[in-house]
Coordinates of N, CA and C in Angstrom, one line a residue:
M117 N 0.8 -1.2 0.0 CA 0.0 0.0 0.0 C 0.9 1.3 0.0
T118 N 0.3 2.3 -0.6 CA 1.0 3.6 -0.5 C 0.9 4.2 0.9
Y119 N 1.6 5.3 1.1 CA 1.6 6.0 2.4 C 0.2 6.4 2.8
L120 N -0.5 7.0 1.8 CA -1.9 7.5 2.2 C -2.8 6.3 2.3
E121 N -2.7 5.3 1.5 CA -3.5 4.1 1.6 C -3.4 3.4 3.0
T122 N -2.1 3.4 3.5 CA -1.9 2.9 4.8 C -2.7 3.6 5.9
I123 N -2.6 5.0 5.9 CA -3.3 5.8 6.8 C -4.8 5.5 6.7
N124 N -5.3 5.5 5.5 CA -6.8 5.3 5.3 C -7.2 3.9 5.8
S125 N -6.3 2.9 5.6 CA -6.6 1.6 6.0 C -6.7 1.5 7.6
A126 N -5.8 2.2 8.3 CA -5.8 2.2 9.7 C -7.1 2.8 10.3
V127 N -7.4 4.0 9.7 CA -8.6 4.7 10.1 C -9.8 3.9 9.8
S128 N -9.9 3.4 8.6 CA -11.2 2.7 8.2 C -11.4 1.4 9.1
W129 N -10.3 0.7 9.4 CA -10.5 -0.4 10.3 C -10.9 -0.1 11.7
A130 N -10.4 1.0 12.2 CA -10.8 1.5 13.6 C -12.3 1.9 13.6
V131 N -12.7 2.6 12.5 CA -14.1 3.1 12.5 C -15.0 1.9 12.3
K132 N -14.6 1.0 11.4 CA -15.5 -0.2 11.2 C -15.6 -1.0 12.5
T133 N -14.5 -1.1 13.3 CA -14.6 -1.8 14.5 C -15.5 -1.1 15.5
A134 N -15.4 0.2 15.5 CA -16.3 1.0 16.4 C -17.8 0.9 16.0
N135 N -18.1 0.7 14.8 CA -19.4 0.6 14.3 C -20.0 -0.8 14.4
D136 N -19.2 -1.7 14.8 CA -19.6 -3.1 15.0 C -19.8 -3.5 16.4
D137 N -21.0 -3.7 16.9 CA -21.2 -3.9 18.3 C -20.8 -5.2 18.9
S138 N -20.2 -6.1 18.0 CA -19.6 -7.3 18.6 C -18.3 -7.0 19.2
H139 N -17.8 -5.8 19.0 CA -16.5 -5.4 19.7 C -16.8 -4.4 20.8
G140 N -16.4 -4.7 22.0 CA -16.6 -3.8 23.1 C -15.2 -3.5 23.8
Y141 N -15.3 -2.9 25.0 CA -14.1 -2.5 25.8 C -13.8 -3.6 26.8
D142 N -12.5 -4.0 26.9 CA -12.1 -4.9 27.9 C -10.6 -4.8 28.1
Q143 N -10.1 -4.8 29.3 CA -8.6 -4.8 29.5 C -8.1 -6.2 29.8
I144 N -8.9 -7.2 29.7 CA -8.4 -8.6 29.9 C -8.3 -9.2 28.5
G145 N -9.5 -9.5 27.9 CA -9.5 -10.0 26.5 C -9.4 -8.8 25.5
R146 N -8.2 -8.2 25.4 CA -8.1 -6.9 24.7 C -7.5 -6.9 23.3
W147 N -7.3 -8.1 22.8 CA -6.7 -8.2 21.4 C -7.7 -8.7 20.4
G148 N -9.0 -8.5 20.7 CA -10.0 -9.0 19.8 C -10.7 -10.2 20.3
P149 N -12.1 -10.2 20.2 CA -12.9 -9.2 19.5 C -13.1 -7.9 20.4
D150 N -12.8 -7.9 21.7 CA -12.8 -6.7 22.5 C -11.4 -6.1 22.6
Y151 N -11.4 -4.8 22.8 CA -10.2 -4.0 22.9 C -10.2 -3.0 24.0
D152 N -9.0 -2.5 24.4 CA -9.0 -1.4 25.3 C -8.4 -0.2 24.4
C153 N -8.1 0.9 25.0 CA -7.8 2.1 24.2 C -6.5 1.8 23.4
S154 N -5.5 1.3 24.0 CA -4.2 1.1 23.3 C -4.3 -0.1 22.3
S155 N -4.9 -1.2 22.7 CA -4.9 -2.3 21.7 C -5.7 -2.0 20.5
L156 N -6.7 -1.2 20.6 CA -7.5 -0.8 19.4 C -6.6 0.0 18.4
I157 N -5.9 1.0 18.9 CA -5.0 1.8 18.1 C -3.9 1.0 17.5
I158 N -3.3 0.2 18.3 CA -2.2 -0.7 17.9 C -2.7 -1.6 16.8
S159 N -3.8 -2.3 17.0 CA -4.4 -3.2 16.1 C -4.7 -2.5 14.8
S160 N -5.2 -1.3 14.8 CA -5.6 -0.6 13.6 C -4.4 -0.4 12.7
W161 N -3.2 -0.1 13.2 CA -2.0 0.1 12.4 C -1.4 -1.3 12.0
E162 N -1.5 -2.2 12.9 CA -1.0 -3.6 12.5 C -1.7 -4.1 11.3
Q163 N -3.0 -4.0 11.3 CA -3.8 -4.6 10.1 C -3.5 -3.8 8.9
A164 N -3.1 -2.5 9.0 CA -2.7 -1.7 7.9 C -1.3 -2.0 7.4
G165 N -0.6 -3.0 8.0 CA 0.7 -3.3 7.6 C 1.9 -2.6 8.2
V166 N 1.6 -1.9 9.3 CA 2.6 -1.2 10.1 C 2.9 -2.0 11.3
P167 N 4.0 -2.7 11.5 CA 4.2 -3.7 12.6 C 4.5 -3.0 13.9
V168 N 3.6 -2.2 14.4 CA 3.9 -1.5 15.7 C 3.9 -2.5 16.9
K169 N 3.1 -3.5 16.8 CA 3.0 -4.5 17.9 C 4.3 -5.3 17.9
E170 N 4.7 -5.7 16.8 CA 6.0 -6.4 16.7 C 7.2 -5.6 17.1
A171 N 7.1 -4.3 17.0 CA 8.1 -3.4 17.4 C 8.1 -3.1 18.9
G172 N 7.1 -3.6 19.6 CA 7.1 -3.5 21.0 C 5.9 -2.8 21.6
A173 N 4.9 -2.3 20.8 CA 3.8 -1.6 21.4 C 2.8 -2.6 22.0
T174 N 2.5 -2.4 23.3 CA 1.6 -3.3 24.0 C 0.6 -2.5 24.8
Y175 N 1.0 -1.2 25.2 CA 0.1 -0.4 26.0 C 0.6 1.1 25.8
T176 N -0.1 2.0 26.4 CA 0.2 3.4 26.2 C 1.6 3.8 26.6
G177 N 2.1 3.1 27.6 CA 3.5 3.5 28.1 C 4.6 3.1 27.2
N178 N 4.4 2.2 26.2 CA 5.5 1.9 25.3 C 5.2 2.1 23.8
M179 N 4.0 2.7 23.6 CA 3.6 3.0 22.2 C 4.5 3.9 21.5
R180 N 4.9 5.0 22.2 CA 5.7 6.0 21.5 C 7.0 5.5 20.9
A181 N 7.7 4.8 21.7 CA 9.0 4.2 21.2 C 8.8 3.2 20.1
A182 N 7.8 2.4 20.2 CA 7.5 1.4 19.2 C 7.0 2.0 17.9
F183 N 6.1 3.0 18.0 CA 5.6 3.7 16.8 C 6.7 4.4 16.1
E184 N 7.7 5.0 16.8 CA 8.8 5.7 16.2 C 9.6 4.8 15.4
K185 N 9.8 3.5 15.8 CA 10.5 2.6 15.0 C 9.9 2.2 13.7
C186 N 8.6 2.5 13.6 CA 7.8 2.2 12.4 C 7.5 3.4 11.5
G187 N 8.2 4.5 11.7 CA 8.1 5.6 10.8 C 7.2 6.7 11.3
F188 N 6.8 6.7 12.6 CA 6.0 7.8 13.1 C 6.9 8.9 13.7
K189 N 6.4 10.1 13.7 CA 7.1 11.2 14.4 C 6.3 11.5 15.7
S190 N 7.0 11.7 16.7 CA 6.4 12.1 18.0 C 6.4 13.6 18.1
I191 N 5.3 14.2 18.1 CA 5.2 15.7 18.2 C 4.6 16.1 19.5
P192 N 5.2 16.9 20.3 CA 4.6 17.3 21.6 C 3.3 18.0 21.3
F193 N 2.3 17.6 22.1 CA 0.9 18.1 21.7 C 0.8 19.6 21.6
G194 N 1.5 20.3 22.5 CA 1.4 21.8 22.5 C 2.0 22.4 21.2
S195 N 2.7 21.7 20.4 CA 3.3 22.3 19.2 C 2.8 21.7 17.9
V196 N 1.7 20.9 18.0 CA 1.3 20.1 16.8 C 0.7 20.9 15.7
G197 N 0.0 22.0 16.1 CA -0.7 22.8 15.0 C -1.9 22.1 14.6
V198 N -2.1 21.9 13.2 CA -3.3 21.2 12.7 C -3.1 19.7 12.8
L199 N -4.2 19.1 13.3 CA -4.2 17.6 13.3 C -4.5 17.1 12.0
L200 N -3.9 15.9 11.6 CA -4.1 15.3 10.3 C -4.8 13.9 10.5
K201 N -5.5 13.5 9.5 CA -6.1 12.2 9.5 C -5.1 11.1 9.9
G202 N -5.4 10.3 10.8 CA -4.5 9.2 11.3 C -3.6 9.5 12.4
D203 N -3.6 10.8 12.9 CA -2.8 11.2 14.0 C -3.2 10.4 15.3
V204 N -2.3 9.9 16.0 CA -2.6 9.1 17.2 C -2.3 10.1 18.4
L205 N -3.4 10.3 19.2 CA -3.3 11.2 20.4 C -2.9 10.3 21.5
L206 N -1.9 10.7 22.3 CA -1.3 9.8 23.3 C -1.1 10.5 24.6
N207 N -1.7 10.0 25.7 CA -1.3 10.3 27.0 C -0.6 9.0 27.5
E208 N 0.7 9.1 27.7 CA 1.5 7.9 27.9 C 1.1 7.1 29.2
K209 N 0.4 7.7 30.1 CA 0.0 7.0 31.3 C -1.4 6.5 31.3
H210 N -2.2 7.1 30.5 CA -3.7 6.9 30.7 C -4.5 6.5 29.5
H211 N -4.3 7.1 28.3 CA -5.2 7.0 27.2 C -4.7 7.3 25.9
T212 N -5.3 6.7 24.8 CA -5.0 7.1 23.5 C -6.2 7.0 22.6
A213 N -6.2 7.8 21.5 CA -7.3 7.8 20.5 C -6.7 8.1 19.2
M214 N -7.5 8.0 18.1 CA -7.0 8.4 16.8 C -7.9 9.5 16.2
F215 N -7.2 10.5 15.7 CA -8.0 11.6 14.9 C -8.3 11.1 13.5
I216 N -9.5 11.2 13.1 CA -9.9 10.6 11.8 C -10.4 11.7 10.8
G217 N -10.2 13.0 11.2 CA -10.6 14.1 10.3 C -12.0 14.6 10.7
D218 N -12.4 15.7 10.1 CA -13.7 16.3 10.3 C -14.0 16.5 11.8
N219 N -12.9 16.8 12.6 CA -13.0 17.1 14.0 C -13.5 15.9 14.8
K220 N -13.2 14.7 14.4 CA -13.7 13.4 15.0 C -12.5 12.6 15.4
V221 N -12.7 11.8 16.5 CA -11.8 10.8 16.9 C -12.5 9.4 17.0
V222 N -11.7 8.4 17.0 CA -12.2 7.0 17.3 C -11.4 6.5 18.5
Q223 N -12.1 5.9 19.4 CA -11.4 5.4 20.6 C -12.2 4.3 21.3
A224 N -11.5 3.6 22.1 CA -12.1 2.7 23.1 C -12.0 3.3 24.5
S225 N -13.1 3.4 25.2 CA -13.0 4.2 26.5 C -13.3 3.4 27.7
S226 N -14.5 2.8 27.8 CA -14.8 2.0 29.1 C -16.0 1.1 28.8
N227 N -16.2 0.1 29.6 CA -17.3 -0.9 29.4 C -18.6 -0.3 29.9
E228 N -19.6 -1.1 29.8 CA -21.0 -0.6 30.1 C -21.2 -0.3 31.6
K229 N -20.2 -0.7 32.4 CA -20.3 -0.3 33.8 C -19.5 1.0 34.1
G230 N -18.9 1.5 33.1 CA -18.0 2.7 33.3 C -16.7 2.3 33.8
G231 N -16.3 1.0 33.8 CA -15.0 0.5 34.3 C -14.2 -0.1 33.2
I232 N -13.2 -0.9 33.6 CA -12.3 -1.5 32.6 C -12.3 -3.0 32.6
Y233 N -12.9 -3.6 33.7 CA -12.9 -5.0 33.8 C -14.4 -5.6 34.0
N234 N -14.5 -6.9 33.7 CA -15.7 -7.6 34.0 C -17.0 -7.1 33.3
G235 N -16.8 -6.5 32.1 CA -17.9 -6.2 31.3 C -18.4 -7.4 30.5
K236 N -19.6 -7.3 29.9 CA -20.0 -8.3 29.0 C -19.3 -8.2 27.6
D237 N -19.2 -9.3 26.9 CA -18.6 -9.3 25.6 C -19.4 -8.3 24.7
G238 N -18.7 -7.7 23.8 CA -19.3 -6.8 22.8 C -19.6 -5.4 23.4
D239 N -20.1 -4.6 22.6 CA -20.5 -3.2 23.0 C -21.9 -3.1 23.4
Q240 N -22.1 -3.0 24.7 CA -23.4 -3.0 25.3 C -24.1 -1.6 25.3
T241 N -23.4 -0.6 25.0 CA -23.9 0.8 25.1 C -23.8 1.5 23.8
G242 N -23.0 1.0 22.8 CA -22.8 1.7 21.6 C -21.7 2.8 21.7
K243 N -21.1 2.9 22.9 CA -20.1 3.9 23.2 C -18.8 3.3 23.8
E244 N -18.7 2.0 23.9 CA -17.5 1.4 24.5 C -16.4 1.6 23.5
I245 N -16.6 1.4 22.2 CA -15.7 1.7 21.1 C -16.5 2.6 20.2
A246 N -16.1 3.8 20.0 CA -17.0 4.7 19.2 C -16.2 5.9 18.6
V247 N -16.9 6.5 17.6 CA -16.5 7.7 17.0 C -17.2 8.8 17.7
S248 N -16.4 9.9 18.1 CA -17.0 11.0 18.8 C -16.3 12.3 18.4
N249 N -16.8 13.4 18.8 CA -16.1 14.7 18.5 C -14.7 14.7 19.1
Y250 N -13.8 15.4 18.5 CA -12.5 15.6 19.0 C -12.5 16.4 20.3
Y251 N -11.7 16.0 21.2 CA -11.6 16.7 22.5 C -10.2 16.6 23.1
V252 N -9.9 17.5 24.0 CA -8.6 17.4 24.7 C -8.8 16.6 26.0
Y253 N -8.1 15.5 26.1 CA -8.3 14.6 27.2 C -8.1 15.4 28.5
R254 N -8.9 15.0 29.5 CA -8.9 15.8 30.8 C -7.5 15.7 31.5
K255 N -6.8 14.7 31.3 CA -5.4 14.6 31.8 C -4.4 15.0 30.9
G256 N -4.8 15.5 29.7 CA -3.9 16.1 28.7 C -3.4 15.0 27.7
W257 N -3.1 15.5 26.5 CA -2.4 14.7 25.6 C -0.9 15.0 25.6
D258 N -0.1 14.0 25.7 CA 1.4 14.3 25.8 C 1.9 14.5 24.4
Y259 N 1.6 13.6 23.4 CA 2.1 13.6 22.1 C 1.1 13.3 21.1
V260 N 1.4 13.7 19.9 CA 0.7 13.3 18.7 C 1.7 12.4 17.9
L261 N 1.3 11.2 17.6 CA 2.2 10.3 16.8 C 1.7 10.3 15.4
R262 N 2.5 10.8 14.5 CA 2.1 11.1 13.1 C 2.9 10.2 12.2
Y263 N 2.2 9.3 11.4 CA 2.8 8.5 10.4 C 3.4 9.3 9.3
S264 N 4.7 9.1 9.1 CA 5.4 10.0 8.2 C 6.3 9.3 7.3
K265 N 6.2 8.0 7.2 CA 7.1 7.2 6.3 C 6.6 7.3 4.9
K266 N 7.5 7.8 4.1 CA 7.1 8.1 2.7 C 7.5 6.8 1.8
D267 N 6.9 6.7 0.7 CA 7.2 5.6 -0.2 C 8.5 5.8 -1.0
S268 N 8.8 7.1 -1.2 CA 10.0 7.4 -2.0 C 10.5 8.8 -1.6
E269 N 11.7 9.1 -2.0 CA 12.2 10.5 -1.7 C 11.4 11.6 -2.2
V270 N 11.1 12.6 -1.5 CA 10.3 13.7 -1.9 C 11.2 14.7 -2.7
V271 N 10.8 15.0 -3.9 CA 11.6 16.0 -4.6 C 10.8 17.3 -4.6
K272 N 11.4 18.4 -4.2 CA 10.7 19.7 -4.1 C 10.8 20.4 -5.5
V273 N 9.7 20.9 -6.0 CA 9.7 21.6 -7.2 C 8.8 22.8 -7.0
N274 N 9.0 23.8 -7.9 CA 8.1 25.0 -7.9 C 7.0 24.8 -8.9
I275 N 5.8 24.9 -8.4 CA 4.6 24.6 -9.3 C 3.7 25.8 -9.2
E276 N 3.3 26.3 -10.4 CA 2.3 27.4 -10.5 C 0.9 26.7 -10.7
M277 N 0.1 26.8 -9.7 CA -1.2 26.1 -9.7 C -2.3 27.2 -10.1
T278 N -3.2 26.7 -10.9 CA -4.3 27.6 -11.4 C -5.2 27.9 -10.2
Q279 N -5.7 29.2 -10.2 CA -6.7 29.6 -9.2 C -8.0 29.0 -9.5
I280 N -8.6 28.3 -8.5 CA -9.9 27.7 -8.8 C -10.9 28.0 -7.6
Q281 N -12.2 27.9 -7.9 CA -13.2 28.2 -6.9 C -14.5 27.5 -7.3
S282 N -15.5 27.8 -6.6 CA -16.8 27.2 -6.9 C -17.2 27.4 -8.3
G283 N -17.6 26.3 -9.0 CA -17.9 26.3 -10.4 C -16.8 25.9 -11.3
S284 N -15.5 25.8 -10.8 CA -14.4 25.3 -11.6 C -14.6 23.8 -11.9
N285 N -14.2 23.4 -13.1 CA -14.2 22.0 -13.5 C -12.9 21.7 -14.3
C286 N -11.9 21.2 -13.6 CA -10.6 20.9 -14.3 C -9.8 19.9 -13.5
A287 N -8.7 19.5 -14.0 CA -7.8 18.5 -13.4 C -7.4 19.0 -12.0
E288 N -7.1 20.3 -11.9 CA -6.6 20.9 -10.6 C -7.6 20.7 -9.5
V289 N -8.9 20.7 -9.8 CA -10.0 20.4 -8.8 C -9.9 19.0 -8.3
G290 N -9.6 18.1 -9.2 CA -9.4 16.7 -8.7 C -8.2 16.5 -7.8
T291 N -7.1 17.2 -8.1 CA -6.0 17.2 -7.2 C -6.3 17.7 -5.9
L292 N -7.0 18.9 -5.9 CA -7.4 19.5 -4.6 C -8.3 18.5 -3.8
Q293 N -9.3 17.9 -4.4 CA -10.2 17.0 -3.7 C -9.4 15.8 -3.1
A294 N -8.4 15.3 -3.8 CA -7.6 14.2 -3.3 C -6.8 14.6 -2.1
L295 N -6.2 15.8 -2.2 CA -5.4 16.3 -1.1 C -6.3 16.6 0.2
L296 N -7.4 17.2 0.0 CA -8.3 17.5 1.1 C -8.8 16.2 1.8
N297 N -9.1 15.1 1.0 CA -9.4 13.8 1.5 C -8.3 13.3 2.4
A298 N -7.1 13.4 1.9 CA -5.9 12.9 2.6 C -5.7 13.6 3.9
L299 N -6.1 14.9 4.0 CA -6.0 15.6 5.2 C -7.2 15.5 6.2
G300 N -8.2 14.7 5.7 CA -9.4 14.5 6.5 C -10.5 15.5 6.5
F301 N -10.4 16.4 5.5 CA -11.5 17.4 5.3 C -12.6 16.8 4.4
V302 N -13.8 16.9 4.9 CA -14.9 16.2 4.2 C -15.9 17.3 3.7
G303 N -16.9 16.9 2.9 CA -17.9 17.8 2.4 C -18.9 18.1 3.4
K304 N -19.9 19.0 3.1 CA -20.9 19.3 4.0 C -21.9 18.2 4.3
N305 N -21.8 17.1 3.5 CA -22.6 15.9 3.7 C -21.9 14.9 4.7
G306 N -20.7 15.3 5.2 CA -20.0 14.5 6.1 C -19.2 13.4 5.5
K307 N -19.1 13.3 4.2 CA -18.4 12.3 3.5 C -17.2 12.8 2.8
P308 N -16.2 11.9 2.5 CA -15.0 12.3 1.7 C -15.5 12.8 0.3
L309 N -14.7 13.7 -0.2 CA -15.0 14.3 -1.5 C -14.9 13.3 -2.6
S310 N -15.8 13.4 -3.6 CA -15.6 12.6 -4.8 C -14.6 13.4 -5.7
T311 N -13.6 12.6 -6.2 CA -12.6 13.3 -7.0 C -13.1 13.3 -8.5
D312 N -14.1 14.2 -8.6 CA -14.8 14.3 -9.9 C -14.4 15.5 -10.7
H313 N -13.4 16.3 -10.2 CA -12.9 17.5 -10.9 C -14.0 18.6 -10.9
D314 N -15.0 18.5 -10.2 CA -16.1 19.5 -10.2 C -16.1 20.2 -8.8
F315 N -15.8 21.5 -8.8 CA -15.8 22.3 -7.6 C -17.2 22.7 -7.2
G316 N -17.9 21.8 -6.5 CA -19.2 22.0 -6.1 C -19.3 22.4 -4.6
G317 N -20.5 22.3 -4.1 CA -20.8 22.7 -2.7 C -20.0 22.0 -1.7
N318 N -19.8 20.6 -1.8 CA -19.1 19.9 -0.9 C -17.6 20.3 -0.9
T319 N -17.0 20.5 -2.1 CA -15.6 20.9 -2.2 C -15.4 22.3 -1.6
D320 N -16.4 23.2 -1.8 CA -16.3 24.5 -1.3 C -16.3 24.5 0.2
Y321 N -17.2 23.6 0.8 CA -17.3 23.5 2.3 C -15.9 23.0 2.9
A322 N -15.3 22.0 2.2 CA -14.1 21.4 2.7 C -12.9 22.4 2.6
V323 N -12.9 23.2 1.5 CA -11.9 24.2 1.3 C -12.0 25.3 2.4
R324 N -13.2 25.7 2.7 CA -13.3 26.8 3.7 C -12.9 26.3 5.0
N325 N -13.2 25.1 5.4 CA -12.7 24.5 6.7 C -11.2 24.4 6.7
F326 N -10.6 24.0 5.6 CA -9.2 23.9 5.5 C -8.6 25.3 5.7
Q327 N -9.1 26.3 5.0 CA -8.6 27.6 5.1 C -8.7 28.1 6.6
K328 N -9.8 27.9 7.2 CA -9.9 28.3 8.6 C -8.8 27.6 9.5
S329 N -8.5 26.3 9.2 CA -7.6 25.6 10.1 C -6.2 26.1 10.0
V330 N -5.9 26.7 8.8 CA -4.5 27.2 8.7 C -4.4 28.7 8.7
G331 N -5.4 29.3 9.2 CA -5.4 30.8 9.5 C -5.6 31.7 8.2
L332 N -6.2 31.1 7.2 CA -6.4 31.9 6.0 C -7.9 32.4 6.0
N333 N -8.1 33.4 5.2 CA -9.5 33.9 5.0 C -10.3 32.8 4.4
P334 N -11.4 32.3 5.0 CA -12.2 31.2 4.4 C -13.1 31.7 3.3
D335 N -12.5 32.1 2.2 CA -13.4 32.6 1.1 C -13.7 31.6 0.0
G336 N -13.1 30.4 0.2 CA -13.4 29.3 -0.8 C -12.6 29.4 -2.1
I337 N -11.8 30.4 -2.2 CA -11.0 30.6 -3.4 C -9.6 30.0 -3.2
V338 N -9.3 29.0 -4.1 CA -8.0 28.3 -3.9 C -7.0 29.0 -4.9
G339 N -6.3 30.0 -4.3 CA -5.3 30.7 -5.0 C -3.9 30.4 -4.5
K340 N -2.9 31.3 -4.7 CA -1.5 31.0 -4.3 C -1.4 30.6 -2.8
K341 N -2.0 31.4 -2.0 CA -1.8 31.1 -0.5 C -2.4 29.8 -0.1
T342 N -3.6 29.5 -0.6 CA -4.2 28.2 -0.2 C -3.5 27.0 -0.8
W343 N -3.1 27.1 -2.1 CA -2.3 26.1 -2.7 C -1.0 25.8 -1.9
D344 N -0.3 26.9 -1.5 CA 0.9 26.8 -0.8 C 0.7 26.0 0.5
K345 N -0.3 26.3 1.2 CA -0.6 25.7 2.5 C -0.9 24.2 2.3
I346 N -1.7 23.9 1.3 CA -2.2 22.5 1.1 C -1.1 21.6 0.5
L347 N -0.2 22.2 -0.4 CA 0.8 21.4 -1.0 C 2.0 21.1 0.0
K348 N 2.1 22.0 1.0 CA 3.2 21.9 2.0 C 2.7 21.2 3.2
A349 N 1.5 20.8 3.3 CA 1.0 20.1 4.5 C 1.7 18.8 4.7
D350 N 1.9 18.4 6.0 CA 2.6 17.2 6.3 C 1.6 16.0 6.3
Y351 N 1.6 15.3 5.2 CA 0.6 14.2 5.0 C 1.1 12.9 5.7

């Protein structure tokens, strides 16, 4: 798989697991079908072909070192800036979750009793493993673990991109849509953008949210400043 396909695979597996009530929270039988916070995130990347468990990841306390061996960068939470799809939020003593874009995270939190042991198999509440709005953990996030292993050397070139906006229909719109999807920005329908080269309402919505996230005027016009920000984003 390519770099972006690996990230999408990890996110998709975690979301699919969260949406399947046969998977609940447990700290005893935690490697499937039930999971705890760390085994869910570790398993998500393992099935995507990133051998973080083999590298030593078994719980929150050793995730950072193991993930770094597998191509992740550890970014102190206070200096992370914009979160990207696939970013692993980590409190090394207590909790972990994965950012999946559109201001959402997926995580395993607690069983139906509000605890970590002796729950029934599967998700009894629909919230033991779930997608929820992004939040800052009450005990703080220590690091963001960001997958950064590239498939090949990156060559920097100067590119003049065409200015595009609502109503545009060209190859550049398709490139824009693919890049926004990779960064986790979705349409107003809550779904990834169709790479149809048509700058419609969903693409306009995602562009404006991206512009807000990087401190640009959210006017929906993809000119030099917006292209510069999106082409230089850390995917």
